[in-house]
Coordinates of C-alpha atoms (C1' of nucleotides) in Angstrom, one line a residue:
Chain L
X902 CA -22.5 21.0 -5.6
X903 CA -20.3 20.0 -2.3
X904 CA -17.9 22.2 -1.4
X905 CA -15.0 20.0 -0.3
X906 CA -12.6 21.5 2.5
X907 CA -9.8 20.2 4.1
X908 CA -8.3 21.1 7.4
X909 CA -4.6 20.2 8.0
X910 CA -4.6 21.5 11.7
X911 CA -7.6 19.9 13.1
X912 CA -5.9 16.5 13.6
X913 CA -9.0 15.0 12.1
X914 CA -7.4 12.7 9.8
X915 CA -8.0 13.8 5.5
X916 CA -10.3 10.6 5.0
X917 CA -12.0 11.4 7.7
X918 CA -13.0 14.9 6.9
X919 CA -14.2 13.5 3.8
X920 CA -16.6 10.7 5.0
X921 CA -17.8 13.6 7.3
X922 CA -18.8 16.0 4.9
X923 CA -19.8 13.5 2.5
X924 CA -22.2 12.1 5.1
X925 CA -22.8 15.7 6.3
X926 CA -23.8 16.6 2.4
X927 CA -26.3 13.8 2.6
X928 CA -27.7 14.7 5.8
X929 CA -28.4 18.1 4.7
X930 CA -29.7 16.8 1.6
X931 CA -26.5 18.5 -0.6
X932 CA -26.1 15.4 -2.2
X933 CA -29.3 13.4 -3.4
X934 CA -29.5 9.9 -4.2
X935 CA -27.9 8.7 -7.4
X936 CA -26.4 11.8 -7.6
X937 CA -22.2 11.5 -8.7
X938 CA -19.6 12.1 -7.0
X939 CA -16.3 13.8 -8.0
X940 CA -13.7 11.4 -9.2
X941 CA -11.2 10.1 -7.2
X942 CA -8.4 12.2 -9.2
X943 CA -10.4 15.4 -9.2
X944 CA -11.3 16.1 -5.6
X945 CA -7.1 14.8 -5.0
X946 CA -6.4 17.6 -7.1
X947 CA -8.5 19.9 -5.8
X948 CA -8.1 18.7 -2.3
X949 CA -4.6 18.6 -2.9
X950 CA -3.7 15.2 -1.4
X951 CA -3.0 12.0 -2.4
X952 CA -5.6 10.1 -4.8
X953 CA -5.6 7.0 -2.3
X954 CA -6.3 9.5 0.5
X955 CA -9.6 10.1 -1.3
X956 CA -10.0 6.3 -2.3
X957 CA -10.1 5.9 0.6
X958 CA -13.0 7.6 1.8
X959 CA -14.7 6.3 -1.0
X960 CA -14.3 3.0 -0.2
X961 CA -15.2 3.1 3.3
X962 CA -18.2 4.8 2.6
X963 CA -19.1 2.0 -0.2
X964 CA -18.6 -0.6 2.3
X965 CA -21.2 0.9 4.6
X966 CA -23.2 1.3 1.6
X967 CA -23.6 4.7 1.5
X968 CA -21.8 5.3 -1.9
X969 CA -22.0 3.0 -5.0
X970 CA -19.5 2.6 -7.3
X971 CA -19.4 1.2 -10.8
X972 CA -15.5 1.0 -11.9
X973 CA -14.4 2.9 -15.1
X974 CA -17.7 5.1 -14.9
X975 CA -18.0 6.2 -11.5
X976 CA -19.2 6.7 -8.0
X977 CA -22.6 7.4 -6.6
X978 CA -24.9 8.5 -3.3
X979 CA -26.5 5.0 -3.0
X980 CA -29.7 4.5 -3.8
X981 CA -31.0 2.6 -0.7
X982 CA -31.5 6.1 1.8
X983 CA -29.1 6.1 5.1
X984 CA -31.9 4.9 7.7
X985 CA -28.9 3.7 10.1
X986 CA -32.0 2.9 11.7
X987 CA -32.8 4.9 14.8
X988 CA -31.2 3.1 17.5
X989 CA -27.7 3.1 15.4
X990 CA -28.3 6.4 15.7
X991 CA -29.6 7.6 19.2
X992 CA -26.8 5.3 20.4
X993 CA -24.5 7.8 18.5
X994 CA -26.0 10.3 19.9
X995 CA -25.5 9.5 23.5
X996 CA -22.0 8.4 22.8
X997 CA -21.3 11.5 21.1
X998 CA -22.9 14.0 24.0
X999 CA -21.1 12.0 26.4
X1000 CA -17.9 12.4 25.1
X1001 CA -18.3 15.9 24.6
X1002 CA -19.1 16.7 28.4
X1003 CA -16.0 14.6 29.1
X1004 CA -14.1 16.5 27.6
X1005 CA -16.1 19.7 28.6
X1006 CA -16.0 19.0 32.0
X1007 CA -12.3 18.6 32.1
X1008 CA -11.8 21.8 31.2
X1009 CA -14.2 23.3 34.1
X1010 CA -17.4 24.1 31.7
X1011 CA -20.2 22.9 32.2
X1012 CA -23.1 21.2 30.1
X1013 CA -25.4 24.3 31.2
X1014 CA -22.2 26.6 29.1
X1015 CA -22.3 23.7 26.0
X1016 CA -26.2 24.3 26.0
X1017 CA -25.9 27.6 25.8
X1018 CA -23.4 27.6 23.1
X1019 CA -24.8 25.4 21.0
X1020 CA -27.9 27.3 20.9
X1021 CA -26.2 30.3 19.2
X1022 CA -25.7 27.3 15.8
X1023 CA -29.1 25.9 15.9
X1024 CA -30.9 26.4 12.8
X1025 CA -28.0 26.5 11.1
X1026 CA -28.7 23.5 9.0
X1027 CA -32.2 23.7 6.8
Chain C
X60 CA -11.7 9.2 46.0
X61 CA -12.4 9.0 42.5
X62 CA -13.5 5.8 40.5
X63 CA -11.3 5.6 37.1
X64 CA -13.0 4.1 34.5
X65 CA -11.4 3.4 30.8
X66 CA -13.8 3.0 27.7
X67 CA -11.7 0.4 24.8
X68 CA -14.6 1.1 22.5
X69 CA -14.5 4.9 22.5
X70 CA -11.7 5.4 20.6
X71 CA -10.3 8.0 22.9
X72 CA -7.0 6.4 23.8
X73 CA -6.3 5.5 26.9
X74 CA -3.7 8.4 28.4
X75 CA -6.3 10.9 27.4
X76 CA -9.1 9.2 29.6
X77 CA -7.3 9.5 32.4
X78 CA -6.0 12.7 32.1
X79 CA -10.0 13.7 31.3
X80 CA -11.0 12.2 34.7
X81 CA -8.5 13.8 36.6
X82 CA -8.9 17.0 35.1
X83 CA -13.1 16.1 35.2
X84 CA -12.5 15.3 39.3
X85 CA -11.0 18.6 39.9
X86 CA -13.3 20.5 38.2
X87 CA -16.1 18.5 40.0
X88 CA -14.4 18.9 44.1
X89 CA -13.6 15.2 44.0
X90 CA -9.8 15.9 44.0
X91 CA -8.8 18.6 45.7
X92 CA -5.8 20.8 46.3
X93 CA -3.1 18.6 47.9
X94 CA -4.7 15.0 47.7
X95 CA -2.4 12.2 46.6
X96 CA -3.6 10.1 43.7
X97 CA -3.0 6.6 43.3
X98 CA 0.8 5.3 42.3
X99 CA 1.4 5.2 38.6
X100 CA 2.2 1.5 39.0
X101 CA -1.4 0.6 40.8
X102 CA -3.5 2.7 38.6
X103 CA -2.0 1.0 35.9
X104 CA -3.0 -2.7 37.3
X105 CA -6.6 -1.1 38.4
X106 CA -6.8 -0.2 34.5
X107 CA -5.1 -2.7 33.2
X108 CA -3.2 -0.7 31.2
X109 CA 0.1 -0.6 30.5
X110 CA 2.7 1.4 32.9
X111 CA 3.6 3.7 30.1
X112 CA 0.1 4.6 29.6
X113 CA -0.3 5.9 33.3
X114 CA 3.0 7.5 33.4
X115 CA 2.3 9.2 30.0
X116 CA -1.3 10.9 31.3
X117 CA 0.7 11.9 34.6
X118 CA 3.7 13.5 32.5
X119 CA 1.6 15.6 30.6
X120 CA -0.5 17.3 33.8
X121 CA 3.0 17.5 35.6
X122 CA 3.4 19.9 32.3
X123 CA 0.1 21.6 32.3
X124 CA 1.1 22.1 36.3
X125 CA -2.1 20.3 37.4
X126 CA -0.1 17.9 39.3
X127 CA 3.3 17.7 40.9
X128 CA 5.3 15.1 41.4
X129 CA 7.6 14.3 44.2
X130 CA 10.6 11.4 43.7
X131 CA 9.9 8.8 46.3
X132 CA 6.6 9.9 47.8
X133 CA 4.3 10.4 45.0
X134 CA 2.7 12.5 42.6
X135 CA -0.2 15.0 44.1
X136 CA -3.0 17.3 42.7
X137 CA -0.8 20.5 42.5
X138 CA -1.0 23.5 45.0
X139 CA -1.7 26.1 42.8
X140 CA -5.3 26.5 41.9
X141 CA -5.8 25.7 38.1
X142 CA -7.4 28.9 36.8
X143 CA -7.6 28.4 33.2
X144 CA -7.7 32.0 31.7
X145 CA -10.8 33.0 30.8
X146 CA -9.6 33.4 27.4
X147 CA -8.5 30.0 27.0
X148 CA -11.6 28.7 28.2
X149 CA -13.8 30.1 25.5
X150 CA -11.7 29.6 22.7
X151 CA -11.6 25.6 24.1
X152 CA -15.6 26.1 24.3
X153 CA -15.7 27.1 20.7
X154 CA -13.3 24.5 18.7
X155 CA -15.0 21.9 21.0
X156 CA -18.7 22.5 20.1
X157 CA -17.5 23.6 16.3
X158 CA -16.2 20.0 16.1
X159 CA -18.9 18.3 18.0
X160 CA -21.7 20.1 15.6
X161 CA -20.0 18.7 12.5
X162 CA -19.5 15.4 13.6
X163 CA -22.8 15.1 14.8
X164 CA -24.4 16.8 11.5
X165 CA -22.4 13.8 9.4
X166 CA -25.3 11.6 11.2
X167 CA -28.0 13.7 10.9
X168 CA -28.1 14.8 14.2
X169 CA -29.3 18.4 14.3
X170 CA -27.7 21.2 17.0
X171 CA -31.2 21.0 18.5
X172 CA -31.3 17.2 19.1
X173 CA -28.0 18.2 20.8
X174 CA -29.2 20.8 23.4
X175 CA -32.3 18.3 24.2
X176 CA -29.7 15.5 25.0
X177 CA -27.5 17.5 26.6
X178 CA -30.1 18.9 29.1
X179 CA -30.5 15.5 30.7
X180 CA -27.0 16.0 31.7
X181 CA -27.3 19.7 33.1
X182 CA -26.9 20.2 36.7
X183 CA -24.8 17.5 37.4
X184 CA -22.0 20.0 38.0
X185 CA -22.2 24.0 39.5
Chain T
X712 CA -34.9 -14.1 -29.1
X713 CA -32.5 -14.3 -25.6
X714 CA -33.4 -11.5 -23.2
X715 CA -30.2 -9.4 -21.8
X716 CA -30.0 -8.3 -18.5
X717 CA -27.5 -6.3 -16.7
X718 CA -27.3 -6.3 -12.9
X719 CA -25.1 -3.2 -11.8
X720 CA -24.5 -4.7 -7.8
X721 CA -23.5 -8.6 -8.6
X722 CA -19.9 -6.9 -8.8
X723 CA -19.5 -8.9 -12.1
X724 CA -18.4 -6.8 -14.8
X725 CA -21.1 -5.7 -17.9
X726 CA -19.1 -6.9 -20.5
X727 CA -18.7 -10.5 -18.5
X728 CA -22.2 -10.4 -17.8
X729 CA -22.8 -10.1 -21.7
X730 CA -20.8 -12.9 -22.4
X731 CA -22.0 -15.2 -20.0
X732 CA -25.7 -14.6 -21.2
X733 CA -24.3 -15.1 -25.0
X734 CA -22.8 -18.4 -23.8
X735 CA -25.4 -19.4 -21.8
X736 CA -27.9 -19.3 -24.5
X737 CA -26.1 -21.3 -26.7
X738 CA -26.3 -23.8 -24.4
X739 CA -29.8 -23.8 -23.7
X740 CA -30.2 -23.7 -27.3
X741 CA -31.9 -20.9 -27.3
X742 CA -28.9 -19.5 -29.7
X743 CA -28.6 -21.3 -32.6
X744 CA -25.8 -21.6 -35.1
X745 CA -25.7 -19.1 -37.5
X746 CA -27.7 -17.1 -35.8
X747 CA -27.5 -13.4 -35.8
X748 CA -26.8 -11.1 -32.5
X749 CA -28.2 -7.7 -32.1
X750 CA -26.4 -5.2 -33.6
X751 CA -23.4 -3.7 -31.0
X752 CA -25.1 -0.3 -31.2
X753 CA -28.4 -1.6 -30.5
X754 CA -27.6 -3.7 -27.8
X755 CA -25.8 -1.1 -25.9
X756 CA -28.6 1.1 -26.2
X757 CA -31.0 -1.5 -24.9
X758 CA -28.6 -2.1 -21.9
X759 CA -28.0 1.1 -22.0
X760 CA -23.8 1.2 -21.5
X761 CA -21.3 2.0 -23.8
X762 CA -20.7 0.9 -27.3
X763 CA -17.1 -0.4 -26.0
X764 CA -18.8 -2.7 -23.1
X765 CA -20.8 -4.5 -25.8
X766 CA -17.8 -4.3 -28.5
X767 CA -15.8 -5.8 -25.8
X768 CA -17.7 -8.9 -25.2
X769 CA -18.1 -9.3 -28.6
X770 CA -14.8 -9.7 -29.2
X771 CA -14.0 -12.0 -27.0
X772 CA -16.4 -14.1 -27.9
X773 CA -15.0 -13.7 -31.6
X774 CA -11.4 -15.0 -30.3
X775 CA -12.7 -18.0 -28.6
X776 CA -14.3 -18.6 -32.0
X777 CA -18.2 -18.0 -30.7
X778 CA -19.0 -15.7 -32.6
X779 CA -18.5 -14.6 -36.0
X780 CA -18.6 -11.1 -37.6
X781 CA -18.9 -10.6 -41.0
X782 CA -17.7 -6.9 -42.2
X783 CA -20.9 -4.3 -42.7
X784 CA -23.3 -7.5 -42.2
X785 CA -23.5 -8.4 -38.5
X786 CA -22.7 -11.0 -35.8
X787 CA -23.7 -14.5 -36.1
X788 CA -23.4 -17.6 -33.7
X789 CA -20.2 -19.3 -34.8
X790 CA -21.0 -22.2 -37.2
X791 CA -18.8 -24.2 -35.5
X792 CA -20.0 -26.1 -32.9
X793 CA -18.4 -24.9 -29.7
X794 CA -17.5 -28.3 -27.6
X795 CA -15.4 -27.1 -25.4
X796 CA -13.4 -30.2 -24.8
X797 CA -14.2 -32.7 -21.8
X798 CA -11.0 -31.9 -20.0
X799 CA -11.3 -28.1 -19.9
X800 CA -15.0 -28.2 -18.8
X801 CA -13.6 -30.7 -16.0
X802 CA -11.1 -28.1 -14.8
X803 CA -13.4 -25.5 -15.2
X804 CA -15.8 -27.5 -13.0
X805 CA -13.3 -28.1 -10.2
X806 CA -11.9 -24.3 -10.2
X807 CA -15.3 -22.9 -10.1
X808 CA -16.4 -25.2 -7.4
X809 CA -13.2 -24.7 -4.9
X810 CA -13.6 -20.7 -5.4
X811 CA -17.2 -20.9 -4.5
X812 CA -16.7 -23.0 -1.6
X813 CA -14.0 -20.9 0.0
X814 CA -16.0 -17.6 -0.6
X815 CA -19.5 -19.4 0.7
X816 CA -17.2 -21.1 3.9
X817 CA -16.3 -17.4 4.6
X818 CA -19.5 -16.1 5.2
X819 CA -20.5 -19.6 7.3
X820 CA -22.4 -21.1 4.6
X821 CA -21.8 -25.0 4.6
X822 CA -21.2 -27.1 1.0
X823 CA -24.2 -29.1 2.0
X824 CA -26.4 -25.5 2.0
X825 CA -24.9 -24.6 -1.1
X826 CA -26.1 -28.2 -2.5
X827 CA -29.9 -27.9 -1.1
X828 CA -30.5 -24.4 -2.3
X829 CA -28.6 -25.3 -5.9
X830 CA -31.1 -28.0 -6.1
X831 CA -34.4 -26.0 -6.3
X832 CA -32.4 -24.6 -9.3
X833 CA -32.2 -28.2 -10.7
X834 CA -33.8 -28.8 -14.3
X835 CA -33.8 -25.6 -15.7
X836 CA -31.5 -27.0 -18.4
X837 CA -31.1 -30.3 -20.0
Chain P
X1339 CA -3.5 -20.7 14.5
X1340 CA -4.1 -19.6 11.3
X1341 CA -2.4 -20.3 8.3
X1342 CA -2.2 -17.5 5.9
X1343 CA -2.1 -18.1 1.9
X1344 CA -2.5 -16.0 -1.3
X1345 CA -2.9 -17.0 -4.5
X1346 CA -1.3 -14.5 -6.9
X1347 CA -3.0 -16.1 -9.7
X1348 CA -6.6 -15.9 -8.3
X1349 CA -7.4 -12.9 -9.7
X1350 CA -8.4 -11.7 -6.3
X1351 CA -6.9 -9.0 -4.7
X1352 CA -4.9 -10.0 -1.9
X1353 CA -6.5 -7.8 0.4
X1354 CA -9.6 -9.8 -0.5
X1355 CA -8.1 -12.8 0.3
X1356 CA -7.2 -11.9 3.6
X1357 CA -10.5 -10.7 4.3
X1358 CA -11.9 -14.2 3.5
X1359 CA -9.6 -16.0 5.2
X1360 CA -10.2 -14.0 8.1
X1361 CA -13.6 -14.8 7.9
X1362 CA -13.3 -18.3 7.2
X1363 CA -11.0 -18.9 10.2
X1364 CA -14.0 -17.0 12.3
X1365 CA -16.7 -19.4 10.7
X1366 CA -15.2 -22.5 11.2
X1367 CA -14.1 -21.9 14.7
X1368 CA -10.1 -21.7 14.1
X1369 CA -10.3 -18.3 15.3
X1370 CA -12.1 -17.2 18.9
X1371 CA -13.4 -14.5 20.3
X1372 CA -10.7 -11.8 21.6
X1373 CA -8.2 -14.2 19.5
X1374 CA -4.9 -12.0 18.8
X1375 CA -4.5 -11.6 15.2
X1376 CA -0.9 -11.1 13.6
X1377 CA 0.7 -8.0 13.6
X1378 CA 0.1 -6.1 10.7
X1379 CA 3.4 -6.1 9.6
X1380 CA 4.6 -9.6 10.7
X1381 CA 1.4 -10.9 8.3
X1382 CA 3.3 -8.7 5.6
X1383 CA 6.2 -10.1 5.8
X1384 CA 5.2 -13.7 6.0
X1385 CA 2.4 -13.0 3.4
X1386 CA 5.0 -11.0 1.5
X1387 CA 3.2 -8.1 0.3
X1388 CA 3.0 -4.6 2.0
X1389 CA 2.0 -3.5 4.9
X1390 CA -1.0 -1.7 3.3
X1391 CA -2.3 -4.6 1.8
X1392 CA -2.8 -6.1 4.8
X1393 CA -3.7 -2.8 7.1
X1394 CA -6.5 -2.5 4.5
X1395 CA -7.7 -6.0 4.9
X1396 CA -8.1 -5.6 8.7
X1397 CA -9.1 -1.9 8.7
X1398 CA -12.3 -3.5 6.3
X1399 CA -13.5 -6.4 8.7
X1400 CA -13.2 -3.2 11.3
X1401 CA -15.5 -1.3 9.6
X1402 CA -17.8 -4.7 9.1
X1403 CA -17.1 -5.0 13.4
X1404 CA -15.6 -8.1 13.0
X1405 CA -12.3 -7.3 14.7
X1406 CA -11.7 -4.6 17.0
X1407 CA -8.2 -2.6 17.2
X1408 CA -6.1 -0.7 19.7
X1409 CA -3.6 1.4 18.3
X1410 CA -0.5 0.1 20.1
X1411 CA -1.8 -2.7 21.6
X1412 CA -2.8 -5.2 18.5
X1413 CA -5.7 -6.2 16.6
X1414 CA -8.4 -9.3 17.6
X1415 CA -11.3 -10.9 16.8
X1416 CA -14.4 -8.7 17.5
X1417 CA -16.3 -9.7 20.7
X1418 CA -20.0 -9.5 19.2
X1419 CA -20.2 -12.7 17.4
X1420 CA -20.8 -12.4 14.4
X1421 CA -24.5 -13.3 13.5
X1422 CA -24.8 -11.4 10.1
X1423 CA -28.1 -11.9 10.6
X1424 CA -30.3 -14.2 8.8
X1425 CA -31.8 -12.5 6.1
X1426 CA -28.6 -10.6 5.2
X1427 CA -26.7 -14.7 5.0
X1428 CA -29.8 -15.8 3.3
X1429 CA -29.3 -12.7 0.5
X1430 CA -25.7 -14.3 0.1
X1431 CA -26.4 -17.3 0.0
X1432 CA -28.9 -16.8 -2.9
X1433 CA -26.9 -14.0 -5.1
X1434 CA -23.6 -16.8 -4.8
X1435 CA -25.4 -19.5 -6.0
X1436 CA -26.7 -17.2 -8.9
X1437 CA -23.8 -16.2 -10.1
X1438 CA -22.2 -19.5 -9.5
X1439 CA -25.0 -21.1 -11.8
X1440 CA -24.9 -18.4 -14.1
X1441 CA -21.1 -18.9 -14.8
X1442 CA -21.1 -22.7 -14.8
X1443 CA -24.3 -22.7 -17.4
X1444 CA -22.2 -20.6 -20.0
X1445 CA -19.4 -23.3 -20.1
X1446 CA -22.7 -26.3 -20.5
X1447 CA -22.3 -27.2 -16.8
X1448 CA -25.5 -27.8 -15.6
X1449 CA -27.1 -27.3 -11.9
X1450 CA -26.7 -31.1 -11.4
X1451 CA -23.6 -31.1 -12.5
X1452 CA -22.4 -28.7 -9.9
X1453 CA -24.0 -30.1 -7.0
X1454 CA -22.6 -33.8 -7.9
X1455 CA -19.2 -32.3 -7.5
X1456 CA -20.1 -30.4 -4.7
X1457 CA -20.7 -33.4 -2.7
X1458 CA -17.3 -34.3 -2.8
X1459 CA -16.6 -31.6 -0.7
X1460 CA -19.5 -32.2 2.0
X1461 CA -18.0 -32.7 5.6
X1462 CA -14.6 -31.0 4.5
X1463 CA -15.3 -28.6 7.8
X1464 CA -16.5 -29.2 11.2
Chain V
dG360 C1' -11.8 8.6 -19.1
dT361 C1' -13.3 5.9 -14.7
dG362 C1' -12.1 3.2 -10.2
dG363 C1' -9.0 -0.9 -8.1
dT364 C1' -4.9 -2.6 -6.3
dC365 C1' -0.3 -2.6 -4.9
dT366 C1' 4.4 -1.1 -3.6
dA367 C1' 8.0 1.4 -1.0
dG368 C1' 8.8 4.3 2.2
dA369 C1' 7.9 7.9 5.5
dC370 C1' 6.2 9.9 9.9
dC371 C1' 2.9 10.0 13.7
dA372 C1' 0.2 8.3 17.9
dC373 C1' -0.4 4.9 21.4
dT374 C1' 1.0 1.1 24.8
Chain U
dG92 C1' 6.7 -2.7 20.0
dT93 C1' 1.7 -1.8 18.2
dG94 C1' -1.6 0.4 14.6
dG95 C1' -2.8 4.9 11.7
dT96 C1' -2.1 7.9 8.0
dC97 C1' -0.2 9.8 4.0
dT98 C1' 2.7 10.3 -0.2
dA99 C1' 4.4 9.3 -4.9
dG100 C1' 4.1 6.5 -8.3
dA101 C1' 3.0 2.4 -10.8
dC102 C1' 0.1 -0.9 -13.4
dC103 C1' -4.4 -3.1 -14.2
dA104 C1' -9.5 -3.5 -15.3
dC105 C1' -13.6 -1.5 -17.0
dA106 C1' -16.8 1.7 -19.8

DNA sequence: GTGGTCTAGACCACT
DNA sequence: GTGGTCTAGACCACA
């Protein structure tokens, strides 16, 4: 089970932070395929903000087809796996690393610094 | 003198990529101490932005005292040397590759994949 | 003996799917009148969805005079013939058609493409 | 320019309706690439629902990459054309015409039926 | 019980 | 002025 966590400060917005971590859950193989979801109301509760905050996350994530939902019973990992086939993804990739030195940069450190950095998390996932 | 460049798809807005490249062109020896940069009003028609948006990235290095303004002559990368505490520096370094892991781990990009993309990039700066 | 099946992605409700597949036998005759439907239980165990999906349908059918349901016996084929009159049909027709044109038009599908692929779908009834 | 009309009797959403509209303007060449699309809120007003209705309507064909935003600026018409590719038109072509058949069978329209009174509406676009 | 849609109204971020 | 996000609360449709 996912644990769900919110962070008001980050200025990520909520339904953001969801489609992250559900996507996250996925890519660390948290959350199999089929498998359900909360409901809507429960993670609002537990999340503590609004149920269309949560909706929608849901429903963004169903439009990319990443979640399934069946109304009145409820919603699902999808079934077809998340290829977002390899060049979706190495573009994301480059646009993210980019970004980041960007923004690295501007603050004097350097990609040799991120490098180093990062390699203190790797191995973190499975 | 430096070449601005805004990115529509990024979804970094606008005031933020120029304040990134200004901040990025000091870091780098491309601005230095002193040097004027370009008026608000033709920066604004280079980036076809609007004049608010130039201003607005100006204002808010006036603040951080990266540059100094001067009614009538211009505005100019400020005097004092920017010497971002040490402190601030690694906490910055943190929260930024903190986020970046996440984000990147919602795709299924691993930490590692990370440090081989970003050593393409290293040695572009000191 | 009709064959049910449920499709979970057309985005069509079960219980509508139920009754469409009643209805549609009947007029491909192979529903005759006075004949008796599976059980409620045991079709919703065959579809596998809840009693109330099935009960649903059922009942609908029952108000537009369908289907009958005779206490502790069953479900039966109404023996009324259903002739839904001319003039409804014709409206149904027109409403139908509009809606699917509008939705097919959105997606860039022409009324002429919708005509050449209905036709490979011509004479499967009477 | 496009002229924007719900149906509150439909039965679909408004947001829906939007969205096909949208998308039917794109198809049939009434709305252009980098086209300007109404404020958000002056399409609320003249549509007459609320502002959410109609952010959630654009924020969907964003997702899809069929208009591009800039916060502050507006909202237009996505620059990649939209080609939907083939297979994925071809997949909605089929599952509409399905349905479409299914539905018209179980009020005793048959296939021929539909396509007769589909060529009424042949040429009604470019 | 589930999710789906909509409203009214608020406040924020960007141009 | 633009769009983005969120809340509180309502009512509907489906299983």
């Amino acid at each position: 089970m996912l644990e769900f966590q919110l962070d008001a400060r980050s200025g990520v917005p909520f339904y953001r932070q969801i489609i992250d971590q559900i996507r996250f859950g996925i890519a660390t193989g948290q959350l199999k395929m089929g498998e359900q979801l909360p409901t809507v109301r429960s993670l609002a509760v537990q999340l503590k903000v609004n149920l269309n905050t949560v909706t929608k996350a849901y429903k963004e994530l169903e439009i990319q087809k990443i979640l399934e939902t069946q109304q009145g019973t409820g919603t699902f990992i999808g079934s077809e796996k998340i290829d977002v086939s390899v060049r979706e993804r190495r573009n994301k990739l480059r646009s993210i690393c980019e970004e980041f030195i960007n923004v690295a940069a501007a603050y004097g450190i350097s990609p040799k610094q991120l490098v180093d950095e990062l390699k203190k998390h790797e191995g973190g996932l499975s």
